[in-house]
Amino acid sequence: MSSRYLSMFLLCVVIVASTAADARAADDRRKGISEKACKVLADERLRQPLETIAEEYFRRTESRISINFLPAGRVGTLVQKGQTGSDLVLSMPKKSGGKTPVSGLAGAKAVAWKYPGGSPVWAALLTNHPQAAGFFRFVGGPTGHRLWSESKAGFTMTAGKTHAEAFDWVVRNRVGH
């Protein structure tokens, strides 16, 4: 008799878990995020400009980007453990001139700078998801530059590894004409 109750209990657990997963999938579909959407993990300090950049990327490509914002320390821990569950990661060091676990990843690139202080925003691809590379280029490209610089959070874009290279890029590509 107890095995019958155990079977019923397990069936209820499976139904509840299935219902919760279905509800999450329905919520994602309602938001326009497919299971195959590019997943981005980002430092919560990047929320305002990155949400704006993702909205513009969607407007141009009709490809949704699912962004999970966490505290910088948590992003770094997940990167170090290789447990991000994302296709692309973005983070800033806690202090100017500091490094992040993201900056140490292969192919990591500084895509923006936080002013004042000059802290770089590092981005790195983690998978070969088809939308990840496009969003990575978009975040660090001309439209990304405009949206980073228009943000109220005080960012600017860079295409160089140092402030001098970034300034040179802006002079050549934004104000040189």
XYZ file of C-alpha atoms in Angstrom:
177
model
C 0.000 0.000 0.000
C 2.817 2.430 0.740
C 4.333 1.774 -2.689
C 1.034 2.923 -4.218
C 1.256 6.225 -2.324
C 4.889 6.559 -3.297
C 3.959 6.057 -6.967
C 1.216 8.659 -6.696
C 3.592 11.067 -4.977
C 6.243 10.633 -7.695
C 3.614 11.141 -10.393
C 2.552 14.404 -8.715
C 6.184 15.579 -8.554
C 6.645 14.869 -12.272
C 3.420 16.724 -13.130
C 4.381 19.764 -11.035
C 7.909 19.882 -12.535
C 6.513 19.521 -16.037
C 3.954 22.258 -15.422
C 6.651 24.634 -14.105
C 8.860 23.977 -17.149
C 5.882 24.512 -19.472
C 5.074 27.787 -17.684
C 8.681 29.038 -18.098
C 8.665 28.082 -21.794
C 5.294 29.827 -22.295
C 6.626 32.952 -20.538
C 9.703 32.951 -22.794
C 7.492 32.539 -25.884
C 5.299 35.416 -24.695
C 8.424 37.563 -24.358
C 9.569 36.414 -27.794
C 12.524 34.391 -26.491
C 12.882 31.001 -28.139
C 14.721 28.056 -26.648
C 17.374 28.733 -29.268
C 17.791 32.411 -28.340
C 21.310 33.597 -27.687
C 21.914 33.612 -23.926
C 24.042 36.397 -22.500
C 25.383 36.601 -18.960
C 26.248 40.141 -17.901
C 27.401 42.179 -14.953
C 24.337 43.940 -13.487
C 26.115 47.307 -13.778
C 25.703 47.011 -17.566
C 21.912 46.602 -17.464
C 20.719 49.929 -18.918
C 22.993 50.165 -21.963
C 22.943 46.424 -22.682
C 19.136 46.207 -22.625
C 18.998 49.137 -25.067
C 21.598 47.494 -27.310
C 19.694 44.169 -27.259
C 16.434 45.966 -28.171
C 18.120 47.645 -31.148
C 19.696 44.341 -32.199
C 16.236 42.731 -32.138
C 14.743 45.611 -34.113
C 17.352 45.126 -36.833
C 17.657 41.330 -36.895
C 14.436 40.024 -35.260
C 16.728 37.826 -33.148
C 15.975 37.931 -29.434
C 18.782 37.997 -26.929
C 18.125 36.574 -23.470
C 20.222 38.485 -20.911
C 20.766 37.338 -17.344
C 22.178 40.115 -15.135
C 24.089 39.097 -11.992
C 26.482 40.853 -9.603
C 30.007 41.134 -11.041
C 31.463 38.743 -8.473
C 28.896 36.075 -9.306
C 29.575 36.467 -13.049
C 33.301 36.019 -12.381
C 32.728 32.927 -10.255
C 30.537 31.311 -12.914
C 33.109 32.096 -15.620
C 35.923 30.588 -13.539
C 33.891 27.427 -12.922
C 32.788 27.238 -16.569
C 29.147 27.200 -15.445
C 27.700 30.297 -17.107
C 25.096 28.478 -19.196
C 25.431 31.298 -21.711
C 26.756 31.929 -25.195
C 28.325 35.323 -24.477
C 29.502 36.992 -21.264
C 30.180 40.664 -20.420
C 31.712 42.080 -17.244
C 33.682 45.005 -15.786
C 36.453 44.860 -13.179
C 35.566 46.168 -9.728
C 38.308 48.802 -9.874
C 39.994 50.783 -12.620
C 42.817 48.870 -14.244
C 41.653 45.607 -12.689
C 41.138 42.324 -14.480
C 38.116 40.056 -14.622
C 37.821 36.347 -15.331
C 36.142 37.406 -18.598
C 39.221 39.363 -19.728
C 41.284 36.189 -19.404
C 39.098 34.178 -21.787
C 40.297 33.392 -25.291
C 39.068 36.042 -27.747
C 37.967 38.443 -24.987
C 37.667 42.018 -26.156
C 37.105 45.356 -24.441
C 33.884 46.631 -26.031
C 33.241 49.734 -23.910
C 34.682 51.894 -21.140
C 33.001 53.207 -17.996
C 33.707 56.834 -17.183
C 34.892 58.267 -14.890
C 37.510 55.774 -13.877
C 38.228 54.096 -17.174
C 37.120 50.552 -16.357
C 36.809 48.409 -19.491
C 33.752 46.308 -20.284
C 35.046 42.895 -21.366
C 33.083 40.570 -23.628
C 33.874 36.998 -24.666
C 32.149 34.397 -26.792
C 31.652 31.095 -24.994
C 29.902 29.053 -27.693
C 29.465 29.023 -31.428
C 25.773 29.949 -31.219
C 24.884 31.607 -34.555
C 23.501 34.775 -32.935
C 26.278 35.113 -30.338
C 28.970 36.226 -32.785
C 26.603 38.716 -34.427
C 25.553 40.214 -31.094
C 29.207 40.301 -29.964
C 30.102 42.348 -33.074
C 27.009 44.532 -32.628
C 27.841 45.330 -28.975
C 31.321 46.480 -29.973
C 30.436 47.995 -33.355
C 29.299 51.432 -34.554
C 25.700 51.129 -33.334
C 26.931 49.710 -30.042
C 29.285 52.691 -29.778
C 26.407 55.103 -30.173
C 24.181 53.270 -27.679
C 26.946 52.840 -25.068
C 27.768 56.555 -25.317
C 24.111 57.635 -25.126
C 23.494 55.596 -21.978
C 22.908 57.451 -18.737
C 25.332 55.055 -17.048
C 28.392 56.873 -18.447
C 29.876 54.450 -20.968
C 31.701 54.849 -24.216
C 32.755 52.297 -26.797
C 36.258 51.296 -27.754
C 37.874 49.260 -30.468
C 41.330 49.244 -28.870
C 42.990 47.545 -25.960
C 44.144 50.806 -24.367
C 42.669 54.254 -23.851
C 45.001 55.658 -26.523
C 43.856 53.072 -29.079
C 40.233 53.722 -28.136
C 40.666 57.479 -28.498
C 42.408 57.011 -31.848
C 39.544 54.792 -33.059
C 36.921 57.365 -32.031
C 38.878 60.162 -33.753
C 39.248 58.172 -36.993
C 35.744 56.695 -37.090
C 33.475 59.132 -35.292
C 34.828 62.668 -35.463
C 37.560 62.504 -38.120
C 35.207 63.497 -40.923
